[in-house]
Amino acid sequence: MSGIEHRLHQLRTILADEGLDGAIVRSTDPYLGEYVPPELALRPWLTGFTGSMGEALVGREQAWLFADGRYWLQAEAEVDPRAWQVVRVGSSGALSAALLDRLEALARGRSEPLRIGFEADRVTEGERREWSRRLEDSVTLVAMDPSPVHRLRHLEGSPALSRLDGPMRSVGPDVMGSSVLERVEALFEPVPKSVDWLWVQRLDDVAYLSGLRGRGLPQQSTFRGVALAARDGLWVGLDGDRTRAAGLTAPGLDVMTRSELFERLGRQGGTVGCDPAHTTVSAWQDLSERARVVSCRLPVAAQKARKRPEELAAMRSGFRRADRVMATLIDEVCQRVVDGEPVTEKDVADRVEALFVEAGAVSLSFRVIAAAGTHGAIIHYGTPDPERVLGRGELLLVDCGGLFEAGYATDLTRTFLLGAPDETGSPRQRFIYTSVLRAAIAGMRARLAPGATGAQLDGIVREALWAEGLDYPHGTGHGVGINVHESPPRISGSSTTVLEAGHVFSIEPGHYDAEFGGVRIENVCTCVEDPDAPGFLRVEPLTFAPLDERLIDLERLRTDEREWLARYRQHA
């Protein structure tokens, strides 16, 4: 019996003892994050799948891992097929729906409802309500707090959480364009006057409102903590050592421990507005024991998405440094391969990290993807192989990002030919690369009518690929901010996000084939008022790392595309 099979056996024993037919195991952590520190990651520990997104369902005899298009190949390569069945789901937004479909199928024909446990500290109150509504009488959902998966991992020896409590710093109005009090005041503008407090649980929301940044969480500039916003200020409740925030003050900001925050709330009482979509079931319960809790939409995400000029200036500074990192990397790696030096994927990833440190980055914003040849077809290939030596004439896909002192993420992907400057790619390489480039150009020069959504921009980008019978199984882009993935905005076929001036997002079309490999070109962009069409917006790139001219078939570009490319080169 493998280690994974043994863990599943132990979990099933606990479930049977507690009268449960199964359990849902989430990708996220108690802070509702996407990039979860290893110390808090339960689903990878249980499944063996290390991707950032994917839901798990453990039944009495079978277990399923639900993965979206970015992770199909990775999930199937990493999990033990004797223990887990990988379910291919089209997009990340459909993961929960696919999981609920499976539960309904398992419950069909039973005389009694299925009893399914869920992690109360990793499922939001909104998800619990939606799941209960959808499953009705066929499934009874049972809150598990603490989760039995957490208990099992603790028995094996969980890493100490103190490693996540690194030093903190503050970012002032000169970078953010507003003060703590101004951000809190704007937060309450659409909120009913009967609400005294607003609960804030997502780490990037807490970091944005407080102007505080951390260095303890890997690939993040956030810190472990929660917040309560009042109309006259913000309480931040830290998990772990509060002395790391010593001396970090601002008008209206009060920093304490999480337990102190709840004690103060219990003494003062009042009405707490909680957004069910951004509050875990366990937090909802904790708050309900100390105050009156009402459902209330939290407007911080929309506020945070509209970057102020000062924020854009700070982000542009980081993007310029990230562009130089990529340009240096491409030159160095190609020269080393031409010189006959054995360079591995892991060597490339290590060099990327070193270049970001040299550029002044506090940390990476996500694990480096360095995928050679066919590995490029694994969309989120986050485990560069120390044995995979790069070959001259093949493609290398590098996706990387850093976090600089201001606390904003960068995100950039380039695919390039491993060879000398005067070499050209194969006809197949040039065809795929040029097709993806045309899609990227379409997004980076798009004009958008008032009210245009992320879904419409997604279609504009894909059109050039669809015309060639090509496509990619992931969204076209995501918001970028304090975290490398921010929402809103979202650029995908299902996105209803209305794009606004000041939104910052990626445009990253690609093409992936298990036998050929992958090509992806990613630039971070923003929307600006179009001076040539009043009322319209224009997409404007913020990143200008060089494109691989050796792979561009200029004859396949229209005149306007070649003109756009010439202007882009002037910035690179």
Coordinates of N, CA and C in Angstrom, one line a residue, residues 88-174:
R88 N -11.7 15.3 -15.7 CA -11.3 16.5 -16.5 C -12.5 17.4 -16.6
V89 N -12.3 18.6 -16.1 CA -13.3 19.7 -16.1 C -12.8 20.8 -17.0
G90 N -13.8 21.4 -17.7 CA -13.4 22.4 -18.7 C -12.7 23.7 -18.2
S91 N -13.2 24.2 -17.1 CA -12.6 25.5 -16.5 C -12.6 25.4 -15.0
S92 N -11.8 26.3 -14.4 CA -11.8 26.3 -12.9 C -13.1 26.7 -12.3
G93 N -13.9 27.5 -13.0 CA -15.2 27.9 -12.5 C -16.2 26.7 -12.5
A94 N -15.9 25.6 -13.2 CA -16.9 24.5 -13.3 C -16.5 23.4 -12.3
L95 N -15.4 23.6 -11.5 CA -15.0 22.5 -10.6 C -16.0 22.1 -9.6
S96 N -16.6 23.1 -9.0 CA -17.6 22.8 -7.9 C -18.9 22.1 -8.6
A97 N -19.2 22.6 -9.8 CA -20.4 22.0 -10.4 C -20.1 20.5 -10.8
A98 N -18.9 20.2 -11.2 CA -18.6 18.8 -11.5 C -18.6 18.0 -10.3
L99 N -18.1 18.5 -9.2 CA -18.1 17.8 -7.9 C -19.5 17.5 -7.5
L100 N -20.4 18.5 -7.6 CA -21.8 18.3 -7.2 C -22.5 17.3 -8.1
D101 N -22.2 17.3 -9.4 CA -22.7 16.3 -10.3 C -22.4 14.9 -9.8
R102 N -21.2 14.8 -9.4 CA -20.7 13.4 -8.9 C -21.5 13.0 -7.7
L103 N -21.7 14.0 -6.7 CA -22.4 13.7 -5.5 C -23.9 13.3 -5.8
E104 N -24.5 14.0 -6.8 CA -25.8 13.7 -7.2 C -25.9 12.3 -7.7
A105 N -24.9 11.9 -8.5 CA -24.9 10.6 -9.1 C -24.7 9.5 -8.0
L106 N -23.9 9.8 -7.1 CA -23.7 8.8 -6.0 C -24.9 8.6 -5.1
A107 N -25.7 9.7 -5.0 CA -26.9 9.7 -4.1 C -28.1 9.1 -4.8
R108 N -28.0 9.0 -6.2 CA -29.2 8.5 -6.9 C -29.6 7.1 -6.5
G109 N -30.8 6.9 -6.2 CA -31.3 5.6 -5.9 C -31.2 5.2 -4.5
R110 N -30.6 6.0 -3.7 CA -30.5 5.7 -2.3 C -31.8 6.0 -1.5
S111 N -32.1 5.3 -0.5 CA -33.2 5.6 0.3 C -33.0 6.7 1.4
E112 N -31.7 6.8 1.8 CA -31.3 7.8 2.7 C -30.3 8.8 2.1
P113 N -30.3 10.1 2.5 CA -29.3 11.0 1.9 C -27.9 10.6 2.2
L114 N -27.0 10.9 1.3 CA -25.6 10.8 1.6 C -25.2 11.8 2.7
R115 N -24.3 11.4 3.5 CA -23.7 12.3 4.5 C -22.3 12.6 4.1
I116 N -22.1 13.9 3.7 CA -20.8 14.3 3.1 C -20.2 15.4 4.0
G117 N -19.0 15.1 4.5 CA -18.3 16.1 5.3 C -17.6 17.2 4.4
F118 N -17.5 18.4 4.9 CA -16.7 19.4 4.3 C -15.9 20.2 5.3
E119 N -14.8 20.8 4.9 CA -13.9 21.6 5.8 C -14.5 22.9 6.1
A120 N -15.0 23.2 7.3 CA -15.7 24.4 7.6 C -14.7 25.6 7.5
D121 N -13.4 25.4 7.6 CA -12.5 26.5 7.6 C -12.0 26.8 6.1
R122 N -12.5 26.0 5.1 CA -12.0 26.2 3.8 C -13.2 26.2 2.8
V123 N -14.4 26.2 3.2 CA -15.6 26.4 2.4 C -16.3 27.6 2.8
T124 N -16.7 28.5 1.9 CA -17.3 29.7 2.3 C -18.8 29.4 2.6
E125 N -19.4 30.4 3.3 CA -20.8 30.3 3.7 C -21.6 30.3 2.4
G126 N -21.2 31.1 1.4 CA -21.9 31.1 0.1 C -21.9 29.8 -0.6
E127 N -20.7 29.1 -0.6 CA -20.7 27.8 -1.2 C -21.5 26.8 -0.4
R128 N -21.5 26.9 0.9 CA -22.4 25.9 1.7 C -23.8 26.1 1.3
R129 N -24.3 27.4 1.2 CA -25.7 27.6 0.8 C -26.0 27.1 -0.6
E130 N -25.1 27.4 -1.5 CA -25.3 27.0 -2.9 C -25.3 25.4 -3.0
W131 N -24.4 24.8 -2.4 CA -24.3 23.4 -2.4 C -25.6 22.7 -1.8
S132 N -26.0 23.3 -0.7 CA -27.2 22.8 0.0 C -28.5 22.9 -0.9
R133 N -28.5 24.1 -1.5 CA -29.7 24.4 -2.4 C -29.7 23.4 -3.6
R134 N -28.5 23.2 -4.2 CA -28.4 22.3 -5.4 C -28.6 20.9 -5.0
L135 N -28.1 20.4 -3.9 CA -28.2 19.0 -3.5 C -29.5 18.7 -2.9
E136 N -30.2 19.7 -2.3 CA -31.5 19.5 -1.7 C -31.6 18.4 -0.7
D137 N -32.4 17.4 -0.9 CA -32.6 16.3 0.1 C -31.7 15.1 -0.2
S138 N -30.9 15.1 -1.3 CA -30.1 13.9 -1.7 C -28.8 13.8 -0.9
V139 N -28.3 14.9 -0.4 CA -27.1 14.9 0.3 C -27.2 15.8 1.5
T140 N -26.7 15.3 2.7 CA -26.6 16.1 3.9 C -25.2 16.5 4.1
L141 N -24.9 17.8 4.1 CA -23.6 18.4 4.3 C -23.3 18.5 5.7
V142 N -22.1 18.0 6.2 CA -21.7 18.1 7.6 C -20.4 18.8 7.7
A143 N -20.5 19.9 8.5 CA -19.2 20.7 8.7 C -18.2 19.9 9.6
M144 N -17.0 19.8 9.1 CA -15.9 19.2 9.8 C -14.9 20.2 10.3
D145 N -14.8 20.4 11.6 CA -13.9 21.5 12.1 C -13.4 21.0 13.4
P146 N -12.1 20.6 13.5 CA -11.2 20.6 12.4 C -11.4 19.4 11.4
S147 N -10.9 19.6 10.3 CA -11.0 18.6 9.2 C -10.2 17.3 9.6
P148 N -10.8 16.1 9.4 CA -10.0 14.9 9.7 C -8.7 14.8 8.8
V149 N -8.7 15.4 7.7 CA -7.4 15.5 6.9 C -6.4 16.3 7.6
H150 N -6.8 17.4 8.2 CA -5.9 18.2 9.0 C -5.4 17.4 10.2
R151 N -6.3 16.6 10.9 CA -5.9 15.8 12.0 C -4.9 14.7 11.6
L152 N -5.1 14.1 10.5 CA -4.2 13.1 10.0 C -2.8 13.6 9.7
R153 N -2.8 14.8 9.0 CA -1.6 15.4 8.7 C -0.8 15.8 10.0
H154 N -1.5 16.3 10.9 CA -0.9 16.6 12.2 C -0.3 15.4 12.9
L155 N -0.9 14.3 12.8 CA -0.3 13.1 13.3 C 1.0 12.7 12.6
E156 N 1.1 13.0 11.3 CA 2.3 12.7 10.6 C 3.4 13.7 10.9
G157 N 3.0 14.8 11.4 CA 4.0 15.9 11.7 C 3.9 17.0 10.8
S158 N 2.9 17.9 11.1 CA 2.8 19.1 10.2 C 3.9 20.1 10.5
P159 N 4.4 20.8 9.4 CA 5.4 21.8 9.6 C 4.9 22.9 10.5
A160 N 5.8 23.6 11.2 CA 5.4 24.7 12.1 C 5.0 25.9 11.3
L161 N 3.8 26.5 11.7 CA 3.3 27.7 11.0 C 4.1 28.9 11.3
S162 N 5.0 28.9 12.4 CA 5.8 30.0 12.7 C 6.7 30.4 11.5
R163 N 7.0 29.5 10.6 CA 7.8 29.8 9.5 C 7.1 30.8 8.5
L164 N 5.8 30.9 8.6 CA 5.1 31.8 7.8 C 5.0 33.2 8.3
D165 N 5.5 33.5 9.5 CA 5.3 34.8 10.1 C 6.6 35.7 9.9
G166 N 6.9 36.0 8.7 CA 8.1 36.8 8.5 C 7.8 38.3 8.8
P167 N 8.9 39.1 8.6 CA 8.7 40.6 8.9 C 7.7 41.2 8.0
M168 N 7.1 42.3 8.5 CA 6.1 43.1 7.7 C 6.6 44.5 7.5
R169 N 6.0 45.1 6.5 CA 6.3 46.5 6.1 C 5.0 47.2 5.8
S170 N 5.1 48.5 5.7 CA 3.9 49.3 5.3 C 4.1 50.0 4.0
V171 N 3.0 50.2 3.2 CA 3.0 50.9 2.0 C 2.1 52.1 2.1
G172 N 2.6 53.3 1.9 CA 1.9 54.5 2.1 C 1.1 55.0 0.9
P173 N 0.4 56.2 1.1 CA -0.4 56.8 0.0 C 0.5 57.2 -1.2
D174 N 1.8 57.4 -1.0 CA 2.6 57.7 -2.2 C 2.7 56.6 -3.2

